[in-house]
Amino acid sequence: KYILTSIKIMWKYARLATILKFAEVIFISAMTPLSLLFTQNLINGLVLYFNYKTEVLTIFLWSILLILSMFLASGTGFINSIQSINMKKKLDDNFTQHIIEKYRKIEYACFEDIKTQDTLAQMGNSPQDLILNTFQDFTSALSALISIVGMILIFAQISWALPAVFFLIIPMMVWLDYKAIKIMNEMFNNQTENERWLSYY
């Protein structure tokens, strides 16, 4: 629910940045399996070359592609930082105004209500940052999933035993992550009132 909400808000208030982020995720996540594929073809090309079954141009081509993919992969941190700054700026410019309008429409008496106070405490001073962090966590998970699927397809060419290991491990990791996040969310919600009282003191 939080992921869908974050995507909806990002799409509404930072549409171009959201499209660019998804394009970046697809492009970057493809680099890992592609690098592996280029390495495989380079090794195969070297074997064929030493057996006089291919030309040096083939080896040169796979070497260029491998170096290019490694270069692009090394620049992912810089690209991600630029994207994060861009998305944060869009949210600060557009979504913050929407939040202010929401505050303006709340009746003054509601600010004394306990549930309203707890909700405001959970939102914090920068709810747009929570939205952005949730969206970025989702895109990171999506990127990892695309990379894993790509590597599974490549490993499947060698043996189906390797993808089988992936399919056994990944569901267990996802389930453990889900349980950990559920516990953290319950802890966060349960301590909201205590933190509000702490801020009063």
PDB file of C-alpha atoms in Angstrom:
ATOM      1  CA  LYS A   1       0.000   0.000   0.000  1.00  0.00           C
ATOM      2  CA  TYR A   2       2.813   2.415   0.889  1.00  0.00           C
ATOM      3  CA  ILE A   3       4.665   1.578  -2.329  1.00  0.00           C
ATOM      4  CA  LEU A   4       1.592   2.186  -4.498  1.00  0.00           C
ATOM      5  CA  THR A   5       0.914   5.456  -2.652  1.00  0.00           C
ATOM      6  CA  SER A   6       4.496   6.629  -3.180  1.00  0.00           C
ATOM      7  CA  ILE A   7       4.365   5.759  -6.900  1.00  0.00           C
ATOM      8  CA  LYS A   8       1.032   7.585  -7.250  1.00  0.00           C
ATOM      9  CA  ILE A   9       2.388  10.715  -5.538  1.00  0.00           C
ATOM     10  CA  MET A  10       5.668  10.628  -7.477  1.00  0.00           C
ATOM     11  CA  TRP A  11       3.746  10.249 -10.747  1.00  0.00           C
ATOM     12  CA  LYS A  12       1.474  13.173  -9.883  1.00  0.00           C
ATOM     13  CA  TYR A  13       4.069  15.652  -8.619  1.00  0.00           C
ATOM     14  CA  ALA A  14       7.290  14.529 -10.360  1.00  0.00           C
ATOM     15  CA  ARG A  15       6.162  12.679 -13.475  1.00  0.00           C
ATOM     16  CA  LEU A  16       9.188  13.255 -15.715  1.00  0.00           C
ATOM     17  CA  ALA A  17      11.612  12.432 -12.882  1.00  0.00           C
ATOM     18  CA  THR A  18       9.647   9.230 -12.183  1.00  0.00           C
ATOM     19  CA  ILE A  19       9.797   8.149 -15.826  1.00  0.00           C
ATOM     20  CA  LEU A  20      13.546   8.838 -15.923  1.00  0.00           C
ATOM     21  CA  LYS A  21      14.014   6.873 -12.693  1.00  0.00           C
ATOM     22  CA  PHE A  22      12.262   3.793 -14.088  1.00  0.00           C
ATOM     23  CA  ALA A  23      14.311   4.088 -17.297  1.00  0.00           C
ATOM     24  CA  GLU A  24      17.468   4.329 -15.173  1.00  0.00           C
ATOM     25  CA  VAL A  25      16.448   1.246 -13.152  1.00  0.00           C
ATOM     26  CA  ILE A  26      15.910  -0.855 -16.287  1.00  0.00           C
ATOM     27  CA  PHE A  27      19.153   0.353 -17.879  1.00  0.00           C
ATOM     28  CA  ILE A  28      21.372  -0.046 -14.809  1.00  0.00           C
ATOM     29  CA  SER A  29      19.928  -3.377 -13.656  1.00  0.00           C
ATOM     30  CA  ALA A  30      20.619  -4.810 -17.111  1.00  0.00           C
ATOM     31  CA  MET A  31      24.324  -3.976 -16.806  1.00  0.00           C
ATOM     32  CA  THR A  32      25.109  -6.791 -14.334  1.00  0.00           C
ATOM     33  CA  PRO A  33      23.828  -9.699 -16.450  1.00  0.00           C
ATOM     34  CA  LEU A  34      25.123  -8.045 -19.625  1.00  0.00           C
ATOM     35  CA  SER A  35      28.622  -7.750 -18.135  1.00  0.00           C
ATOM     36  CA  LEU A  36      28.457 -11.448 -17.289  1.00  0.00           C
ATOM     37  CA  LEU A  37      27.278 -12.268 -20.818  1.00  0.00           C
ATOM     38  CA  PHE A  38      30.031 -10.170 -22.415  1.00  0.00           C
ATOM     39  CA  THR A  39      32.645 -11.869 -20.202  1.00  0.00           C
ATOM     40  CA  GLN A  40      31.336 -15.290 -21.226  1.00  0.00           C
ATOM     41  CA  ASN A  41      31.441 -14.411 -24.921  1.00  0.00           C
ATOM     42  CA  LEU A  42      34.921 -12.911 -24.562  1.00  0.00           C
ATOM     43  CA  ILE A  43      36.253 -16.090 -22.960  1.00  0.00           C
ATOM     44  CA  ASN A  44      34.575 -18.235 -25.625  1.00  0.00           C
ATOM     45  CA  GLY A  45      36.010 -15.941 -28.305  1.00  0.00           C
ATOM     46  CA  LEU A  46      39.527 -16.319 -26.892  1.00  0.00           C
ATOM     47  CA  VAL A  47      39.206 -20.090 -26.900  1.00  0.00           C
ATOM     48  CA  LEU A  48      38.024 -20.061 -30.520  1.00  0.00           C
ATOM     49  CA  TYR A  49      40.760 -17.593 -31.505  1.00  0.00           C
ATOM     50  CA  PHE A  50      43.543 -19.774 -30.105  1.00  0.00           C
ATOM     51  CA  ASN A  51      42.003 -22.696 -31.985  1.00  0.00           C
ATOM     52  CA  TYR A  52      42.022 -20.583 -35.181  1.00  0.00           C
ATOM     53  CA  LYS A  53      38.209 -20.628 -35.425  1.00  0.00           C
ATOM     54  CA  THR A  54      37.473 -16.897 -35.116  1.00  0.00           C
ATOM     55  CA  GLU A  55      39.013 -13.534 -35.928  1.00  0.00           C
ATOM     56  CA  VAL A  56      40.620 -11.066 -33.541  1.00  0.00           C
ATOM     57  CA  LEU A  57      37.895  -8.532 -34.440  1.00  0.00           C
ATOM     58  CA  THR A  58      35.348 -10.648 -32.532  1.00  0.00           C
ATOM     59  CA  ILE A  59      37.499 -10.580 -29.390  1.00  0.00           C
ATOM     60  CA  PHE A  60      37.991  -6.840 -29.784  1.00  0.00           C
ATOM     61  CA  LEU A  61      34.219  -6.306 -30.065  1.00  0.00           C
ATOM     62  CA  TRP A  62      33.398  -8.285 -26.899  1.00  0.00           C
ATOM     63  CA  SER A  63      36.235  -6.532 -25.044  1.00  0.00           C
ATOM     64  CA  ILE A  64      34.853  -3.093 -25.959  1.00  0.00           C
ATOM     65  CA  LEU A  65      31.332  -4.107 -24.883  1.00  0.00           C
ATOM     66  CA  LEU A  66      32.629  -5.485 -21.576  1.00  0.00           C
ATOM     67  CA  ILE A  67      34.663  -2.347 -20.804  1.00  0.00           C
ATOM     68  CA  LEU A  68      31.726  -0.135 -21.774  1.00  0.00           C
ATOM     69  CA  SER A  69      29.311  -2.057 -19.522  1.00  0.00           C
ATOM     70  CA  MET A  70      31.770  -1.885 -16.598  1.00  0.00           C
ATOM     71  CA  PHE A  71      32.233   1.847 -17.171  1.00  0.00           C
ATOM     72  CA  LEU A  72      28.479   2.445 -17.208  1.00  0.00           C
ATOM     73  CA  ALA A  73      28.017   0.298 -14.094  1.00  0.00           C
ATOM     74  CA  SER A  74      30.672   2.312 -12.239  1.00  0.00           C
ATOM     75  CA  GLY A  75      28.755   5.513 -12.968  1.00  0.00           C
ATOM     76  CA  THR A  76      25.478   4.280 -11.497  1.00  0.00           C
ATOM     77  CA  GLY A  77      26.152   5.948  -8.145  1.00  0.00           C
ATOM     78  CA  PHE A  78      26.568   9.347  -9.776  1.00  0.00           C
ATOM     79  CA  ILE A  79      23.452   8.891 -11.937  1.00  0.00           C
ATOM     80  CA  ASN A  80      21.434   7.771  -8.912  1.00  0.00           C
ATOM     81  CA  SER A  81      22.565  10.816  -6.904  1.00  0.00           C
ATOM     82  CA  ILE A  82      21.544  13.207  -9.687  1.00  0.00           C
ATOM     83  CA  GLN A  83      18.164  11.492  -9.970  1.00  0.00           C
ATOM     84  CA  SER A  84      17.596  11.646  -6.208  1.00  0.00           C
ATOM     85  CA  ILE A  85      18.348  15.381  -6.120  1.00  0.00           C
ATOM     86  CA  ASN A  86      16.033  15.983  -9.072  1.00  0.00           C
ATOM     87  CA  MET A  87      13.135  13.999  -7.550  1.00  0.00           C
ATOM     88  CA  LYS A  88      13.562  15.652  -4.156  1.00  0.00           C
ATOM     89  CA  LYS A  89      13.500  19.113  -5.765  1.00  0.00           C
ATOM     90  CA  LYS A  90      10.283  18.281  -7.641  1.00  0.00           C
ATOM     91  CA  LEU A  91       8.603  17.005  -4.471  1.00  0.00           C
ATOM     92  CA  ASP A  92       9.775  20.005  -2.456  1.00  0.00           C
ATOM     93  CA  ASP A  93       8.426  22.369  -5.098  1.00  0.00           C
ATOM     94  CA  ASN A  94       5.083  20.660  -5.778  1.00  0.00           C
ATOM     95  CA  PHE A  95       4.115  18.174  -3.058  1.00  0.00           C
ATOM     96  CA  THR A  96       5.011  20.475  -0.157  1.00  0.00           C
ATOM     97  CA  GLN A  97       2.451  23.019  -1.400  1.00  0.00           C
ATOM     98  CA  HIS A  98      -0.171  20.264  -1.415  1.00  0.00           C
ATOM     99  CA  ILE A  99       0.680  19.376   2.216  1.00  0.00           C
ATOM    100  CA  ILE A 100       0.366  23.014   3.252  1.00  0.00           C
ATOM    101  CA  GLU A 101      -3.091  23.135   1.676  1.00  0.00           C
ATOM    102  CA  LYS A 102      -4.072  20.002   3.614  1.00  0.00           C
ATOM    103  CA  TYR A 103      -2.917  21.596   6.869  1.00  0.00           C
ATOM    104  CA  ARG A 104      -4.864  24.747   6.051  1.00  0.00           C
ATOM    105  CA  LYS A 105      -8.124  22.793   5.675  1.00  0.00           C
ATOM    106  CA  ILE A 106      -7.822  20.971   9.022  1.00  0.00           C
ATOM    107  CA  GLU A 107     -10.046  22.490  11.675  1.00  0.00           C
ATOM    108  CA  TYR A 108      -8.074  24.048  14.496  1.00  0.00           C
ATOM    109  CA  ALA A 109      -9.747  21.840  17.129  1.00  0.00           C
ATOM    110  CA  CYS A 110      -8.478  18.719  15.358  1.00  0.00           C
ATOM    111  CA  PHE A 111      -4.896  19.634  16.251  1.00  0.00           C
ATOM    112  CA  GLU A 112      -5.750  18.854  19.892  1.00  0.00           C
ATOM    113  CA  ASP A 113      -7.019  15.372  18.975  1.00  0.00           C
ATOM    114  CA  ILE A 114      -4.720  12.512  20.056  1.00  0.00           C
ATOM    115  CA  LYS A 115      -5.083  10.551  16.814  1.00  0.00           C
ATOM    116  CA  THR A 116      -4.332  13.652  14.768  1.00  0.00           C
ATOM    117  CA  GLN A 117      -1.253  14.364  16.892  1.00  0.00           C
ATOM    118  CA  ASP A 118      -0.024  10.771  16.442  1.00  0.00           C
ATOM    119  CA  THR A 119      -0.577  10.990  12.676  1.00  0.00           C
ATOM    120  CA  LEU A 120       1.346  14.254  12.475  1.00  0.00           C
ATOM    121  CA  ALA A 121       4.142  12.743  14.579  1.00  0.00           C
ATOM    122  CA  GLN A 122       4.384   9.773  12.196  1.00  0.00           C
ATOM    123  CA  MET A 123       4.507  12.131   9.215  1.00  0.00           C
ATOM    124  CA  GLY A 124       7.395  14.059  10.746  1.00  0.00           C
ATOM    125  CA  ASN A 125       8.628  17.412   9.509  1.00  0.00           C
ATOM    126  CA  SER A 126       9.349  16.179   5.972  1.00  0.00           C
ATOM    127  CA  PRO A 127       6.686  13.713   4.748  1.00  0.00           C
ATOM    128  CA  GLN A 128       7.928  14.227   1.197  1.00  0.00           C
ATOM    129  CA  ASP A 129      11.208  12.583   2.256  1.00  0.00           C
ATOM    130  CA  LEU A 130       9.291   9.513   3.489  1.00  0.00           C
ATOM    131  CA  ILE A 131       7.521   9.293   0.133  1.00  0.00           C
ATOM    132  CA  LEU A 132      10.808   9.620  -1.760  1.00  0.00           C
ATOM    133  CA  ASN A 133      12.592   7.048   0.429  1.00  0.00           C
ATOM    134  CA  THR A 134       9.756   4.540  -0.044  1.00  0.00           C
ATOM    135  CA  PHE A 135       9.832   5.069  -3.813  1.00  0.00           C
ATOM    136  CA  GLN A 136      13.620   4.689  -3.946  1.00  0.00           C
ATOM    137  CA  ASP A 137      13.505   1.518  -1.839  1.00  0.00           C
ATOM    138  CA  PHE A 138      10.974   0.096  -4.306  1.00  0.00           C
ATOM    139  CA  THR A 139      13.082   1.006  -7.350  1.00  0.00           C
ATOM    140  CA  SER A 140      16.164  -0.535  -5.690  1.00  0.00           C
ATOM    141  CA  ALA A 141      14.253  -3.768  -5.104  1.00  0.00           C
ATOM    142  CA  LEU A 142      12.965  -3.675  -8.695  1.00  0.00           C
ATOM    143  CA  SER A 143      16.501  -3.171  -9.997  1.00  0.00           C
ATOM    144  CA  ALA A 144      17.770  -6.122  -7.955  1.00  0.00           C
ATOM    145  CA  LEU A 145      14.910  -8.295  -9.248  1.00  0.00           C
ATOM    146  CA  ILE A 146      15.647  -7.454 -12.892  1.00  0.00           C
ATOM    147  CA  SER A 147      19.366  -8.182 -12.364  1.00  0.00           C
ATOM    148  CA  ILE A 148      18.600 -11.516 -10.689  1.00  0.00           C
ATOM    149  CA  VAL A 149      16.221 -12.575 -13.489  1.00  0.00           C
ATOM    150  CA  GLY A 150      18.862 -11.655 -16.073  1.00  0.00           C
ATOM    151  CA  MET A 151      21.551 -13.646 -14.256  1.00  0.00           C
ATOM    152  CA  ILE A 152      19.197 -16.622 -13.872  1.00  0.00           C
ATOM    153  CA  LEU A 153      18.648 -16.657 -17.640  1.00  0.00           C
ATOM    154  CA  ILE A 154      22.406 -16.616 -18.235  1.00  0.00           C
ATOM    155  CA  PHE A 155      23.138 -19.308 -15.622  1.00  0.00           C
ATOM    156  CA  ALA A 156      20.346 -21.448 -17.077  1.00  0.00           C
ATOM    157  CA  GLN A 157      22.443 -21.798 -20.242  1.00  0.00           C
ATOM    158  CA  ILE A 158      25.083 -23.581 -18.153  1.00  0.00           C
ATOM    159  CA  SER A 159      22.858 -25.641 -15.855  1.00  0.00           C
ATOM    160  CA  TRP A 160      19.295 -25.462 -14.521  1.00  0.00           C
ATOM    161  CA  ALA A 161      20.662 -26.387 -11.086  1.00  0.00           C
ATOM    162  CA  LEU A 162      21.956 -22.821 -10.560  1.00  0.00           C
ATOM    163  CA  PRO A 163      18.567 -21.108 -11.186  1.00  0.00           C
ATOM    164  CA  ALA A 164      16.949 -23.735  -8.957  1.00  0.00           C
ATOM    165  CA  VAL A 165      19.182 -22.585  -6.084  1.00  0.00           C
ATOM    166  CA  PHE A 166      18.077 -19.000  -6.714  1.00  0.00           C
ATOM    167  CA  PHE A 167      14.395 -19.988  -6.623  1.00  0.00           C
ATOM    168  CA  LEU A 168      14.944 -21.787  -3.315  1.00  0.00           C
ATOM    169  CA  ILE A 169      16.830 -18.952  -1.607  1.00  0.00           C
ATOM    170  CA  ILE A 170      15.017 -15.835  -2.877  1.00  0.00           C
ATOM    171  CA  PRO A 171      11.505 -16.618  -1.475  1.00  0.00           C
ATOM    172  CA  MET A 172      13.028 -17.277   1.955  1.00  0.00           C
ATOM    173  CA  MET A 173      14.957 -13.970   1.845  1.00  0.00           C
ATOM    174  CA  VAL A 174      11.837 -12.061   0.753  1.00  0.00           C
ATOM    175  CA  TRP A 175       9.783 -13.637   3.550  1.00  0.00           C
ATOM    176  CA  LEU A 176      12.429 -12.780   6.178  1.00  0.00           C
ATOM    177  CA  ASP A 177      12.637  -9.185   4.889  1.00  0.00           C
ATOM    178  CA  TYR A 178       8.849  -8.916   5.014  1.00  0.00           C
ATOM    179  CA  LYS A 179       8.757 -10.158   8.622  1.00  0.00           C
ATOM    180  CA  ALA A 180      11.544  -7.747   9.622  1.00  0.00           C
ATOM    181  CA  ILE A 181       9.803  -4.765   8.003  1.00  0.00           C
ATOM    182  CA  LYS A 182       6.472  -5.730   9.602  1.00  0.00           C
ATOM    183  CA  ILE A 183       8.093  -5.827  13.052  1.00  0.00           C
ATOM    184  CA  MET A 184       9.798  -2.453  12.449  1.00  0.00           C
ATOM    185  CA  ASN A 185       6.524  -0.858  11.307  1.00  0.00           C
ATOM    186  CA  GLU A 186       4.678  -2.173  14.379  1.00  0.00           C
ATOM    187  CA  MET A 187       7.443  -0.854  16.617  1.00  0.00           C
ATOM    188  CA  PHE A 188       7.340   2.527  14.846  1.00  0.00           C
ATOM    189  CA  ASN A 189       3.554   2.811  15.249  1.00  0.00           C
ATOM    190  CA  ASN A 190       3.577   1.632  18.867  1.00  0.00           C
ATOM    191  CA  GLN A 191       6.201   4.117  19.988  1.00  0.00           C
ATOM    192  CA  THR A 192       4.573   7.128  18.293  1.00  0.00           C
ATOM    193  CA  GLU A 193       2.643   8.183  21.404  1.00  0.00           C
ATOM    194  CA  ASN A 194       5.718   7.823  23.638  1.00  0.00           C
ATOM    195  CA  GLU A 195       7.802   9.886  21.254  1.00  0.00           C
ATOM    196  CA  ARG A 196       5.096  12.562  21.178  1.00  0.00           C
ATOM    197  CA  TRP A 197       5.109  12.756  24.995  1.00  0.00           C
ATOM    198  CA  LEU A 198       8.919  12.874  24.918  1.00  0.00           C
ATOM    199  CA  SER A 199       8.773  15.868  22.573  1.00  0.00           C
ATOM    200  CA  TYR A 200       6.333  17.588  24.955  1.00  0.00           C
ATOM    201  CA  TYR A 201       8.736  17.109  27.877  1.00  0.00           C
TER     202      TYR A 201
END
